[in-house]
Each structure stands twice: as C-alpha cells, then as structure tokens.
Short mmCIF file of C-alpha atoms and ligand atoms in Angstrom, two decimals:
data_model
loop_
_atom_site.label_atom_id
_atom_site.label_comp_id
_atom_site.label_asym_id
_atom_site.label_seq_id
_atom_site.Cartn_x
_atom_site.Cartn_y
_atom_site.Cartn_z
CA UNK A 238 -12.07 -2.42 -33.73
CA UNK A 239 -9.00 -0.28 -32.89
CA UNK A 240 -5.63 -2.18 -34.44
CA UNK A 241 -3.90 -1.27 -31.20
CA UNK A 242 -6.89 -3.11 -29.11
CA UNK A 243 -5.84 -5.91 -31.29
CA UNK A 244 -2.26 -5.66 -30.72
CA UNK A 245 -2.58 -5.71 -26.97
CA UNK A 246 -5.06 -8.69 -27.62
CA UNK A 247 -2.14 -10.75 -29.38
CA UNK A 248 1.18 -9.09 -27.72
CA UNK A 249 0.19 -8.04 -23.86
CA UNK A 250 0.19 -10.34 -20.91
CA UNK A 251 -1.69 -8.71 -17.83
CA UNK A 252 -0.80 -8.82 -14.48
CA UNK A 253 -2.33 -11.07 -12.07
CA UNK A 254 -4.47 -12.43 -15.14
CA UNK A 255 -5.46 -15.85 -15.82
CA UNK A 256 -5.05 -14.73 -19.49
CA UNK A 257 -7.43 -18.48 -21.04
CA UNK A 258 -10.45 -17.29 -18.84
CA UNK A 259 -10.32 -13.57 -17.65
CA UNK A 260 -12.85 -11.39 -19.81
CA UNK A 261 -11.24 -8.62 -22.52
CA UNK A 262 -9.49 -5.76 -20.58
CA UNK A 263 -11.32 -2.81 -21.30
CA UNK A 264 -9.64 0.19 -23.26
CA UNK A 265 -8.88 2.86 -21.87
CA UNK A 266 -8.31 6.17 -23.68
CA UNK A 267 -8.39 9.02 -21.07
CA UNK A 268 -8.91 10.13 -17.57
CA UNK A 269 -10.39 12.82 -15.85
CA UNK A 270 -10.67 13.24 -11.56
CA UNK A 271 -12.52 10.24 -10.75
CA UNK A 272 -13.40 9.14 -14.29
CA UNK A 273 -11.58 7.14 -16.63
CA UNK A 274 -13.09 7.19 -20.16
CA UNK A 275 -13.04 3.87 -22.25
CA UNK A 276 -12.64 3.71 -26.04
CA UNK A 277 -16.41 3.42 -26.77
CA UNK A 278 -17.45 6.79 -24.87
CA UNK A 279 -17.98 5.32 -21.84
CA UNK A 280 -17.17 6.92 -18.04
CA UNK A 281 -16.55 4.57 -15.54
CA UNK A 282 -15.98 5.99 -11.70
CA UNK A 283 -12.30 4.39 -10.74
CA UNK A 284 -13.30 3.79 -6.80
CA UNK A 285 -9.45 1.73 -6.12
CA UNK A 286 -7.30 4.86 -6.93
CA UNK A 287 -6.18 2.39 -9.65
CA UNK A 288 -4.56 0.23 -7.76
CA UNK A 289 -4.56 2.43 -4.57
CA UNK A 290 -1.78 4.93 -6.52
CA UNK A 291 -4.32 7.74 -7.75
CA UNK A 292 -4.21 10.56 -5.13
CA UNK A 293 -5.39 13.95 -6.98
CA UNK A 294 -7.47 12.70 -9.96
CA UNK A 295 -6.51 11.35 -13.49
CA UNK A 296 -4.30 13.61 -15.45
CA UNK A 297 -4.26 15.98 -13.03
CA UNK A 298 -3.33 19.22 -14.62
CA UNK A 299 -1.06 20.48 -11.84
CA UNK A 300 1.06 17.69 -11.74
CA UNK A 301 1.08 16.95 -15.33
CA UNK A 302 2.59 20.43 -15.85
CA UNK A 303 5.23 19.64 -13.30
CA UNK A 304 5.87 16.62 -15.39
CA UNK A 305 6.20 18.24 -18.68
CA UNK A 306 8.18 21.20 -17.42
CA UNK A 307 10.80 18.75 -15.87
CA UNK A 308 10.88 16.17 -19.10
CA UNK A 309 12.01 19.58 -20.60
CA UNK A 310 14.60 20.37 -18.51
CA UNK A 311 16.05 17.34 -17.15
CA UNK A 312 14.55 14.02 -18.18
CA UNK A 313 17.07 11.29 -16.07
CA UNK A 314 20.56 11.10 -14.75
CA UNK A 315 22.79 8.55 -13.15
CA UNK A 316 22.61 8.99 -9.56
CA UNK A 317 25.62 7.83 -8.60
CA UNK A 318 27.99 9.83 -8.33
CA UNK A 319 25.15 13.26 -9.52
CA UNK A 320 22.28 14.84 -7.57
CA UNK A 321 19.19 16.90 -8.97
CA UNK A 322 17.42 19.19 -7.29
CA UNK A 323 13.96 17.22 -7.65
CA UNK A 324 15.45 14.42 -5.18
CA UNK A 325 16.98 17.11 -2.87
CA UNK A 326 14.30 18.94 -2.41
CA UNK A 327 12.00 15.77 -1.95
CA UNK A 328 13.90 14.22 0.54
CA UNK A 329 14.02 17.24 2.64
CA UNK A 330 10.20 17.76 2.93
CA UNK A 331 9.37 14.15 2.88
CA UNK A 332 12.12 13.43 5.85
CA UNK A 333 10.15 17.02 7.48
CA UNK A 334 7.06 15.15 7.02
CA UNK A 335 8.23 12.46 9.63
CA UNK A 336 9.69 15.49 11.95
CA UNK A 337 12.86 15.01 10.85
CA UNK A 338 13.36 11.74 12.56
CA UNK A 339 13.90 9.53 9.25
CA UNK A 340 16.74 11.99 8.08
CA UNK A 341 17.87 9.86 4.95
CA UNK A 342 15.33 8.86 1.71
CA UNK A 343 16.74 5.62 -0.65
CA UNK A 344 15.39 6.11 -4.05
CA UNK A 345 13.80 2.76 -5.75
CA UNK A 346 10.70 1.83 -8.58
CA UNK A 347 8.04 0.57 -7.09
CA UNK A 348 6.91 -0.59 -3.86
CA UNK A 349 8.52 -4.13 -3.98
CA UNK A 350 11.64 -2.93 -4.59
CA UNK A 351 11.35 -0.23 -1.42
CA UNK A 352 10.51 -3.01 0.53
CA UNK A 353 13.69 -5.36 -0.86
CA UNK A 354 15.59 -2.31 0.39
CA UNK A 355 14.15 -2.12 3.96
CA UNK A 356 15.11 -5.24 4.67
CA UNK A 357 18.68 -5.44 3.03
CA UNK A 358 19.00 -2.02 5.09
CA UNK A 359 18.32 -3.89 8.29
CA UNK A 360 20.06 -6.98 7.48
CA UNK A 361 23.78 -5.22 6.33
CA UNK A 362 23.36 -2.38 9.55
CA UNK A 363 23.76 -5.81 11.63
CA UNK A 364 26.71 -6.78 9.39
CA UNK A 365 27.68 -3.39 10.00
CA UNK A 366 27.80 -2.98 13.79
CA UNK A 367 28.99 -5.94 14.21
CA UNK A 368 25.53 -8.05 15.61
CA UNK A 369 25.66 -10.64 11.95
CA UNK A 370 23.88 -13.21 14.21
CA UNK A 371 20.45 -10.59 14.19
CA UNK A 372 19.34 -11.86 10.81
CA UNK A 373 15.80 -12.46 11.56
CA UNK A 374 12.46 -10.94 10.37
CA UNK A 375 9.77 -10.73 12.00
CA UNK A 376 6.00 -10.20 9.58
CA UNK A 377 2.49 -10.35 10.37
CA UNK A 378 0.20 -12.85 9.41
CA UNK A 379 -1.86 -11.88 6.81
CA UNK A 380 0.94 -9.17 5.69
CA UNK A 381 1.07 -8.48 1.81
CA UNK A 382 4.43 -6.79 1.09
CA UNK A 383 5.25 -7.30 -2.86
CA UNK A 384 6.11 -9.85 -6.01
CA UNK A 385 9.44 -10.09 -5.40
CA UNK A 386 11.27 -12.52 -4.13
CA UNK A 387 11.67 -10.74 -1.10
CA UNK A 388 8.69 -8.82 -0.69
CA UNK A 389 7.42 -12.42 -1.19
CA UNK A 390 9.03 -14.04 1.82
CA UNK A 391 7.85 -11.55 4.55
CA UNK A 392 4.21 -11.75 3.14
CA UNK A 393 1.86 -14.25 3.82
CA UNK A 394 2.46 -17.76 1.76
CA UNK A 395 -0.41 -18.12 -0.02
CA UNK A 396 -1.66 -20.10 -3.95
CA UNK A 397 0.31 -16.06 -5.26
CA UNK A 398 3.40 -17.60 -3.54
CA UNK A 399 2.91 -21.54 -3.76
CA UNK A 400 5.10 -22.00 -6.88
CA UNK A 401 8.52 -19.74 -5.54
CA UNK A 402 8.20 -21.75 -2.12
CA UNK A 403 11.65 -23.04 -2.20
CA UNK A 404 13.48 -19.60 -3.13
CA UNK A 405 11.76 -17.52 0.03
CA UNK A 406 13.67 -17.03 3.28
CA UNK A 407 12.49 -17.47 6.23
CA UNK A 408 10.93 -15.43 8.67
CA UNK A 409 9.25 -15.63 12.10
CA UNK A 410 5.49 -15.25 11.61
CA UNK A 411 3.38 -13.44 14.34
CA UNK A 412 -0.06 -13.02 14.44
CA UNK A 413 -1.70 -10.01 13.41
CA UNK A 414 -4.34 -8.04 16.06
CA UNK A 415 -6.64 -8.55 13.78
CA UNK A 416 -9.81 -10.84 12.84
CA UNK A 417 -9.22 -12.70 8.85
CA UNK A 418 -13.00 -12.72 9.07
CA UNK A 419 -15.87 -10.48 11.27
CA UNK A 420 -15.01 -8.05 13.26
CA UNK A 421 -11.95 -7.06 15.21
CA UNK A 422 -11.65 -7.11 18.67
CA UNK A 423 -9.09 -6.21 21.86
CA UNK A 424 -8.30 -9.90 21.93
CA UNK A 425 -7.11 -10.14 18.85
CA UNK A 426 -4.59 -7.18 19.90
CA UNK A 427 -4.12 -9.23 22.79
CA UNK A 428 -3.29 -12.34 21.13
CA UNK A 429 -0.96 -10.66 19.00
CA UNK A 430 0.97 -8.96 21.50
CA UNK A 431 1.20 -11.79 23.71
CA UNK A 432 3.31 -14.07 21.68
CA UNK A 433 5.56 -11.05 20.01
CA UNK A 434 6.46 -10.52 23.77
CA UNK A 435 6.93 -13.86 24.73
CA UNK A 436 9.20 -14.84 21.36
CA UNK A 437 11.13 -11.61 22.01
CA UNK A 438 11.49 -12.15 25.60
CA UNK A 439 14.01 -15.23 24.39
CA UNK A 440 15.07 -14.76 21.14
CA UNK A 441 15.20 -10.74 20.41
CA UNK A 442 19.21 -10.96 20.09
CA UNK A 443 18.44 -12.88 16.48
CA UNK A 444 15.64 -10.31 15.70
CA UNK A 445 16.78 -7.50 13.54
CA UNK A 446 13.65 -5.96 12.22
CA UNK A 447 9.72 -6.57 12.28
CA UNK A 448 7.69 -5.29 9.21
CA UNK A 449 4.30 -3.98 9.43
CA UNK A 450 1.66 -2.73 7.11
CA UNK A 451 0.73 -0.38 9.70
CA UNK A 452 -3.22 -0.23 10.99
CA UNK A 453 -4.59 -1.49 7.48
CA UNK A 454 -3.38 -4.88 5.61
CA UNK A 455 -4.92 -3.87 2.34
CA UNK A 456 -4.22 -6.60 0.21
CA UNK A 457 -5.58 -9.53 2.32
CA UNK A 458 -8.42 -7.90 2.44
CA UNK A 459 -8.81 -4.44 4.22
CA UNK A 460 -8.29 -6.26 7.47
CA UNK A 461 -8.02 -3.11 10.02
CA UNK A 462 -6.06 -2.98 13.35
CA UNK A 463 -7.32 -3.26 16.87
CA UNK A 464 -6.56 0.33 18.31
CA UNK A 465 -3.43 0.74 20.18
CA UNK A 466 -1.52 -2.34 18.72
CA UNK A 467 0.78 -0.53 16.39
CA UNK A 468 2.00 1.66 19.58
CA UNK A 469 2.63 -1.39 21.38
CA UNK A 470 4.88 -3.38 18.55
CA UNK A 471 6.63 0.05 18.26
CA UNK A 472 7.65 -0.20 22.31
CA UNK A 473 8.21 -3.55 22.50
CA UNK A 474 10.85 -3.47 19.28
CA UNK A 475 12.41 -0.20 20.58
CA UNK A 476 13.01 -1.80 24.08
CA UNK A 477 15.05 -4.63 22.07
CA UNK A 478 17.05 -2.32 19.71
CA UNK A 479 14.76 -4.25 16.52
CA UNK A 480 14.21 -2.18 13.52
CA UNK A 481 10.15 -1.33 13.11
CA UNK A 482 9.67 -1.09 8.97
CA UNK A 483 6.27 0.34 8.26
CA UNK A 484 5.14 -0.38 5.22
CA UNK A 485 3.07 2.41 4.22
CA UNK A 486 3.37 2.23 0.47
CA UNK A 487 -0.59 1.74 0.96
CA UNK A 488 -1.41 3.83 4.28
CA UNK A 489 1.12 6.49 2.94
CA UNK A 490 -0.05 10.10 2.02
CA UNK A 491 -3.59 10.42 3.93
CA UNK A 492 -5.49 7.20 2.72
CA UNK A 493 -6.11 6.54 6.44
CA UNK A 494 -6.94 10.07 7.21
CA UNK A 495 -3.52 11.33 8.48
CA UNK A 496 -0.60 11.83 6.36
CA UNK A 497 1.09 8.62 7.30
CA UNK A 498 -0.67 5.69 9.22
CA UNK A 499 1.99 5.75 12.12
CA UNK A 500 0.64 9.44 13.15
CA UNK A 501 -2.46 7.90 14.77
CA UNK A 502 -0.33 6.07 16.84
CA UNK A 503 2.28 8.52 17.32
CA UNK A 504 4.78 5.95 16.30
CA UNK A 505 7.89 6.42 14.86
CA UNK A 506 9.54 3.98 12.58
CA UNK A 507 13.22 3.02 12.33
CA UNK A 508 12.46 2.71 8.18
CA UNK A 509 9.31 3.55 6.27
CA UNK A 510 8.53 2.43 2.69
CA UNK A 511 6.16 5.06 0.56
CA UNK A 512 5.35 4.63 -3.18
CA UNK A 513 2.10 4.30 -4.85
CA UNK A 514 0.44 7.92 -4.05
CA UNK A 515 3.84 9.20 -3.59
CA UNK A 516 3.91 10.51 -7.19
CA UNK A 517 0.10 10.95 -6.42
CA UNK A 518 -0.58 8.23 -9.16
CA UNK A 519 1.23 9.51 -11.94
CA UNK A 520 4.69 7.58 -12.76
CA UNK A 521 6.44 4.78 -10.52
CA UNK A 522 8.65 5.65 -7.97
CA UNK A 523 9.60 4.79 -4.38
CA UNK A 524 11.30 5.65 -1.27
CA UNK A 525 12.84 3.72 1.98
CA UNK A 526 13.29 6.41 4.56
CA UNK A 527 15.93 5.46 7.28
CA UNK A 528 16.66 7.05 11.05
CA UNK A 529 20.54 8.73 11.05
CA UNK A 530 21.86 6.01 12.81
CA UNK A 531 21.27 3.37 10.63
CA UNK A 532 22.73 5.71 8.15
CA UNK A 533 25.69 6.37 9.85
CA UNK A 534 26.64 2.52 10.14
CA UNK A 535 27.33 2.44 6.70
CA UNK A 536 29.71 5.26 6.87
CA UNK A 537 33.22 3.75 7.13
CA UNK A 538 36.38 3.62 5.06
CA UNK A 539 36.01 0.09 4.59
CA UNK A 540 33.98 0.14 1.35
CA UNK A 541 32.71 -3.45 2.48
CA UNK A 542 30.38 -1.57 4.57
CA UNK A 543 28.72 0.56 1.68
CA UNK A 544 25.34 -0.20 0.75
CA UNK A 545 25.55 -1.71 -2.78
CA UNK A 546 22.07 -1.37 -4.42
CA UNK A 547 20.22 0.38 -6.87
CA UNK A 548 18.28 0.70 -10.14
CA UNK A 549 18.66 2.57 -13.58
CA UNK A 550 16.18 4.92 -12.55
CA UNK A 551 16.94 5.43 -9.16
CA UNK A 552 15.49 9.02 -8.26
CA UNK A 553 14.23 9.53 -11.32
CA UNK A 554 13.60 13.77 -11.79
CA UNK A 555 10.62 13.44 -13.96
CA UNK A 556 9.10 11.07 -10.95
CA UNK A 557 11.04 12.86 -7.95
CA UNK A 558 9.18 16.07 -10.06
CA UNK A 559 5.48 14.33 -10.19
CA UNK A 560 6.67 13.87 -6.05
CA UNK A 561 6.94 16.79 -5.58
CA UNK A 562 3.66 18.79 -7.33
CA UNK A 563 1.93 15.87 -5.61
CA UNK A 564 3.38 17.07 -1.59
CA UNK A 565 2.39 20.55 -2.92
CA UNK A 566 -1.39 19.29 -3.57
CA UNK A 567 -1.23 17.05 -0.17
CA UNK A 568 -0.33 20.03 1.98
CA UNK A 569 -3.48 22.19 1.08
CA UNK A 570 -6.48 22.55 3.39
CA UNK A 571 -8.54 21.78 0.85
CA UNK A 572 -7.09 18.41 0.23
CA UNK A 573 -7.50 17.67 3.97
CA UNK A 574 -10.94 19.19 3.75
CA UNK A 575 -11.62 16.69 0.73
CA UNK A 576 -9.96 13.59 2.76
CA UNK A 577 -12.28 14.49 6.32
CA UNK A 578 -15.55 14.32 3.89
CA UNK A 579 -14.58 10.68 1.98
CA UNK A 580 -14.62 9.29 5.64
CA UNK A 581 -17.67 10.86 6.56
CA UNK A 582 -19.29 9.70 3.44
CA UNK A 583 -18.45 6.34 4.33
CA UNK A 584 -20.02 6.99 7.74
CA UNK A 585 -23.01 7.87 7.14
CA UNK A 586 -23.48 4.65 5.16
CA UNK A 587 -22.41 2.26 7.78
CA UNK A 588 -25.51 2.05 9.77
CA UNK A 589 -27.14 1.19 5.75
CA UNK A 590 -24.94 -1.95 5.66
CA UNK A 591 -24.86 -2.90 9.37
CA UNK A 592 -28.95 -3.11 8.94
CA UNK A 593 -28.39 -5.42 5.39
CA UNK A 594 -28.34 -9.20 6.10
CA UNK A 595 -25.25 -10.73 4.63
CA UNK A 596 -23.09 -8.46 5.96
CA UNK A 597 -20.02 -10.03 8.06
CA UNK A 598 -18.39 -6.88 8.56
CA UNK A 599 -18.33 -3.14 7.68
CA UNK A 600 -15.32 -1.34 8.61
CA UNK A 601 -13.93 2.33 8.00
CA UNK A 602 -10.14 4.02 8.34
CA UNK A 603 -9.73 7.50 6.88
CA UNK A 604 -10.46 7.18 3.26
CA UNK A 605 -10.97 3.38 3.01
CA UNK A 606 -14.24 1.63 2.94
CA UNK A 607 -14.53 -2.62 3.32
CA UNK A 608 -17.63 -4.46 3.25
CA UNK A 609 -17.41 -8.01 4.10
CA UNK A 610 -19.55 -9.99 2.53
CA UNK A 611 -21.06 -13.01 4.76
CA UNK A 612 -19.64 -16.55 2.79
CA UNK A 613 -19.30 -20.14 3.47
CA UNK A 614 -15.85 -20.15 2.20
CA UNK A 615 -13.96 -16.23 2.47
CA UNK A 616 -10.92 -15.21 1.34
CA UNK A 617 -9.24 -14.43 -1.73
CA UNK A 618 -10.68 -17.00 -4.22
CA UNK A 619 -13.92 -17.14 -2.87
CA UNK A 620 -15.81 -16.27 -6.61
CA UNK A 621 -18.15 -14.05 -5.54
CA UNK A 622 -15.40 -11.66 -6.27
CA UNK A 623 -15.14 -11.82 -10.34
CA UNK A 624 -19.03 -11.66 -10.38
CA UNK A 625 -19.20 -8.89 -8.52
CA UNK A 626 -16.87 -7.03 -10.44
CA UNK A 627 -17.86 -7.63 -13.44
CA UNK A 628 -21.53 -6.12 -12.10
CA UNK A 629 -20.08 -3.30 -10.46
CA UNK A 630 -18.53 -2.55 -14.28
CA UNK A 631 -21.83 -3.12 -15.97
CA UNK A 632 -23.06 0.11 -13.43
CA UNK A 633 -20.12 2.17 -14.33
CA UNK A 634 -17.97 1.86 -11.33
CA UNK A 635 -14.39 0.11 -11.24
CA UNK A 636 -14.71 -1.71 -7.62
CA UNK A 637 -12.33 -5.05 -7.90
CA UNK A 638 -13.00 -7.13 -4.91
CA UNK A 639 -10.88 -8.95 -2.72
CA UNK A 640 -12.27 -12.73 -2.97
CA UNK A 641 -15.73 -11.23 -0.49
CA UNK A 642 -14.27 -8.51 0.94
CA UNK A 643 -15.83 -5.23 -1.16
CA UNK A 644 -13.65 -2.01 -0.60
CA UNK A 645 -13.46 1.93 -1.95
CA UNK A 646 -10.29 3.70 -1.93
CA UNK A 647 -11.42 6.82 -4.13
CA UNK A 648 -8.86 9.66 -5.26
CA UNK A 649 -9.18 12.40 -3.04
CA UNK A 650 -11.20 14.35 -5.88
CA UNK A 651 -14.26 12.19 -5.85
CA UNK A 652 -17.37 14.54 -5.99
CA UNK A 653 -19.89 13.80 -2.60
CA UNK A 654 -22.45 12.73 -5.43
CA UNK A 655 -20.18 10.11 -7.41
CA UNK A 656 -18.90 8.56 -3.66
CA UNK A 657 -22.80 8.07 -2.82
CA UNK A 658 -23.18 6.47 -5.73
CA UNK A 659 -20.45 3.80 -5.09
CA UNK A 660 -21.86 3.02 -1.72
CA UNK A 661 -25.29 2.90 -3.36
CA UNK A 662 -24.09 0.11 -5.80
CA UNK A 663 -22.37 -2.00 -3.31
CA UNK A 664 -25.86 -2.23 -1.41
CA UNK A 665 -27.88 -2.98 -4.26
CA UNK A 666 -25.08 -5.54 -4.78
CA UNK A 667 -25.69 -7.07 -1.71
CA UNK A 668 -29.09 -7.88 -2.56
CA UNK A 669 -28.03 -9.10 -5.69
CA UNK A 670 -26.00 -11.73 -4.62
CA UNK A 671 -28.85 -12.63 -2.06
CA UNK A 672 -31.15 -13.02 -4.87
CA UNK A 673 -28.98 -15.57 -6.14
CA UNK A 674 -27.60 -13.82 -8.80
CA UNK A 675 -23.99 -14.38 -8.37
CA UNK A 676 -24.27 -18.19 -8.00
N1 LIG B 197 3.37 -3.05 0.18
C1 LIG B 197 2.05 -2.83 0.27
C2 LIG B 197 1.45 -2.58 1.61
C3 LIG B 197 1.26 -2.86 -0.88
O1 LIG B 197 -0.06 -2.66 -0.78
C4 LIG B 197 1.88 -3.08 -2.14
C5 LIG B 197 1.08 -3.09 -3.44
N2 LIG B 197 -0.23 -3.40 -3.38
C6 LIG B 197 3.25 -3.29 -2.19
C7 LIG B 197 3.98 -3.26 -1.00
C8 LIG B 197 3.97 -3.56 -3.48
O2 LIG B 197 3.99 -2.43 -4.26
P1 LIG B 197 4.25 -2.53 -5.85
O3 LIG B 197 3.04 -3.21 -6.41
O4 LIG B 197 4.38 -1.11 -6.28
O5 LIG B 197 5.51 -3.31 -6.04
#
C-alpha cells in the first residue's frame, strides 16, 4: 500500500461522500484522452468528463504546454487595479463567441461562485437604476445551480439543501417544460409557459432576473427541454425588461452540440455563467458574461454604485492561459467533427434501448446520453444508483448515476470503439438489474 493512499485514507474528506459507508476512492495516478489510469495498472474509460469539466482528454498535451509556458512567465497577479494579457485576450474571443452581445466577462473560481455573481449583478443593476423594489428571482423547478449559499437558494430544495433551509432566500419557483420522469412532451412546455406568463403578467415590476440551465438540467437528472421553450422564456423576460441568466457552466462549450446551448434557440442572454469545460478540464476557473448596459449602470462617480466582489484568484493567468489553448482546440473542425460523431454514436443506440424493457426513457442532446431506468421510487436516492456504479467500475468504465437516471458525457476525444463500449455496458446493465442483481 502506497503511504500517500494511506494519508488520504486518514486526512481527506470527499465531496458529496457519506465518508462511514461509501467504498475506498480509487487512486488515481495518471490520465490519458479518455483513460484515467489507477495505481494498480488499471484503465478505466472516464464517460462524465469528470464531473462534466474534461473537454479535450486527460493531460492534454496542448493545453498542458500552455499551462507550463504561462506558470513560467506569469504565475498570478492581483487584478485589481492590473490586467494580463491571458484575461484580455479571453474576454475578447469569449464575448466574440456570443457575437459580441455580452461585451463584459467577470472573472470567478468555480461555477458556484459565477452563479453568486449573476445574481448579485442583477440584484445591485436594480439598486443601480434606481428599480430596488425588482429584487426577485425567478428558477426552474428541478434547477441545480451550486453549493453555495446562493447557488443553493435558486436550485431546487432538496435532502443536499434540507440542513441550510433557514439561510436561503427566496425565490419564485416556476415549473420547468420538462417531465421529472418519462418522456417530455409540448405540454409540459405548455405548462411551463403558462404560469411564467400569467405570474409576470402581475408581478414582473418585482422580477429582476430568471435563471435557467438552458435546454439540459444536468444535475437532476439529464432532464431535457421541450423544443422551443427556452425561446419563449427569452421573449417573455425581454418584453418585461427581466434579466435571462443562462447557466451554461454545464451546456457551455459544445456538450449539447453547439458551442453554447442558447444557439439552438437563437437566444441571447442578458448574463451567461461558463466554467467547467471552460479551461477544457484542466484548472478551476469561471466567468459571468454581462450585456453593456448592465455594465454601464455601474459606471458612476458615486463609488456606492461599484460592484464590490471578488476572489484571490480572480482571472487567474495560468487558468485564463488553460482558457485559452482550450478556445484554440474548440474552434477546430476536427473538434466539431469529433462532437457531430458522439451524438451519432448515441443515435444509433437509441432504437437498442427503446426495444429493452425497463427502460422509462432514452433521451439524446449533442454530446449527452440519459437512460432512464424504469423504478418504483426515481430520483436521486433511488439505490439502484451506487450498485450500478460500482458495476459499471468493475467493467472499466467510470459512469456515476443519477439515483436511476444513467448518463455519458464523454470528452470530446473518446475513440468510436471506447463510446460503443459504454453504451454496450449500460445495456448489459439493464439486464442486470432485471435479473435481480442490483436488489
Ligand atoms: N451550474 C450548473 C448547471 C452545474 O452543473 C454546476 C456543477 N455541476 C454548477 C452550476 C456548479 O459548479 P461548481 O461545481 O463548479 O461550483
């Protein structure tokens, strides 16, 4: 045994761990495209992206060079009050990227903390322009957001947020168009944007923004939109003035098969949130992207108007650097080529799962893949999810269910023959748990 395995076994608490009952975390000692190599020689295919951040591969060489080259040159620098021509440069093509409507690019961490940003943006423009009364937010049923306190409140209240209940704020809760179990259908669009009209119709001089996870909530499950509903929210909120935050610290950077989720729609957000892939896996960073004009209302010689926030490493180079390599990857054919044939991989499996029994509902955008598996009691801590993972591990593939709902978000490298094999495993595990096995 490895003295650091043992160190992490007596010093390291895990996230989202039950740390009496969970099995050993597995050590990990390299990576390589798809494959992350444990400390015993084994390869096991990473099918989440790690956590939905990987875009290019583990350790991809061409941003790891980036990386090193800028650690040698300039490793961090206040940014108040300095700039760096990693963050420059970044803002520039990633404000291009969204056709140079969101003009201005807030550096944060992570993706809670972009989020904890969008909505403090929102909130102080109010203060700003001189509407304090529009305080409200608006989120989506089954929306997943972030662990902070924040982040927390406009997400769904759930057993994650039971214990922090009294510290949330409030917000307005709207349904979301789509189904929490089965399929999706027009009436769940319909639903949805019946009662966002009607409570706007009364109360939209309270409202100042709505935040969406926009066409995929990922973290309740992989739910996916009913076509045409993001377009909608985006009219009805422009027609009131009420800032549209898309979340697409998730969606971001061609996981749904365009560069941002918003581009199917052609919608255009007041604020955007990217992080995860935005460093294409490699180090944390995020950004809150902003229209002018809600810039602009925090210009003003009375400094009671300036945005106060921000975080040691605010626009960090070495992560603004990883950024950038990362765009550089993103904008080649080839990675668009590679992107086109994950989704019609997934594809040409669907009518394999549609024709399994047990299957409550298969459903593709872009690059993601869920597979609903049929229960008596869904959701998040249904257990069919820990059993599954752990045999999905046992084959060599890192799948980590949500409660039933199976998913693959792959890194954009996956080879044709590694993806099949995922899809493979997730049918054979279907008949496992049919057997009986994961009673
Ligand atoms: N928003 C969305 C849509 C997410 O999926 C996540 C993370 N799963 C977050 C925000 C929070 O990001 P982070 O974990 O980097 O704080």
């Amino acid at each position: 045994m490895s003295s650091w395995i043992e160190s992490g076994r007596k010093h390291v608490w895990h996230p989202f761990t039950q740390m009496k009952t969970a099995p050993e975390p597995l050590p990990v000692v390299s990576g390589k495209d798809e494959l992350l190599v444990l400390a015993d020689g084994r390869q096991v295919i990473d099918a989440v992206s790690s956590w939905w951040v990987t875009l290019h591969g583990h350790a991809n060489p061409v941003i790891a060079e980036a990386i090193a080259r800028q650690a040698a040159t300039l490793e961090q620098v206040i940014f108040a009050g300095f700039i760096h021509e990693p963050a420059a440069v970044l803002s520039e093509r990633l404000s291009g990227h969204w056709g140079g409507h969101l003009t201005r690019s807030f550096f944060s961490d992570d993706g809670s903390t972009a989020v904890e940003v969008a909505i403090k943006l929102s909130v102080q423009y109010r203060q700003n322009t001189g509407e304090p009364h529009r305080t409200q937010v608006i989120a989506l049923d089954h929306a997943y957001h972030g662990d902070t306190l924040g982040a927390m409140s406009v997400g769904e209240r759930s057993a994650f947020t039971a214990p922090f209940q009294k510290l949330m704020f409030d917000v307005i809760r709207m349904p979301s168009p789509v189904a929490a179990s089965g399929p999706t259908t027009a009436e769940h669009r319909q639903i949805a944007m019946e009662t966002l009209v009607s409570y706007l119709e009364y109360h939209h001089n309270e409202v100042t923004a709505l935040i969406v996870e926009p066409l995929v909530h990922g973290a309740s499950g992989m739910l996916m939109w009913a076509p045409g509903a993001l377009r909608e929210i985006r009219d009805v909120t422009a027609r009131y003035g009420i800032h549209l935050i898309a979340d697409e610290i998730m969606t971001g950077f061609y996981r749904t098969g365009e560069l941002f989720a918003c581009r199917h729609e052609q919608v255009m957000p007041d604020i955007t949130c990217l992080s995860k892939g935005l460093t294409g896996g490699f180090l944390p960073l995020s950004v809150t992207m902003c229209t002018e004009e809600i810039y602009e209302a925090f210009l003003s010689d009375d400094r009671m108007k300036t945005f106060f926030h921000g975080h040691s490493y605010t626009a960090n180079p070495i992560a603004c650097a990883a950024a950038l390599a990362s765009l550089d990857l993103l904008e080649t054919e080839e990675t668009r080529r590679k992107v086109k044939g994950i989704e019609e991989v997934h594809r040409s499996f669907l009518p394999a799962y549609q024709a399994q029994p047990g299957v409550a509902d298969v459903r593709v955008t872009g690059t993601i893949f869920a597979v609903e598996f049929a229960e008596a009691t869904p959701g998040y801590f249904s257990g069919l999810g820990p059993k599954l993972y752990q045999f999905y591990l046992s084959e060599g593939v890192l799948l980590r269910p949500l409660g039933n709902v199976v998913y693959i978000l792959p890194p954009y490298c996956i080879s044709r023959e590694n993806l099949e094999k995922v899809h493979r495993l997730i049918l054979k595990s279907l008949e496992w748990v049919r057997e009986g096995n994961a009673r």
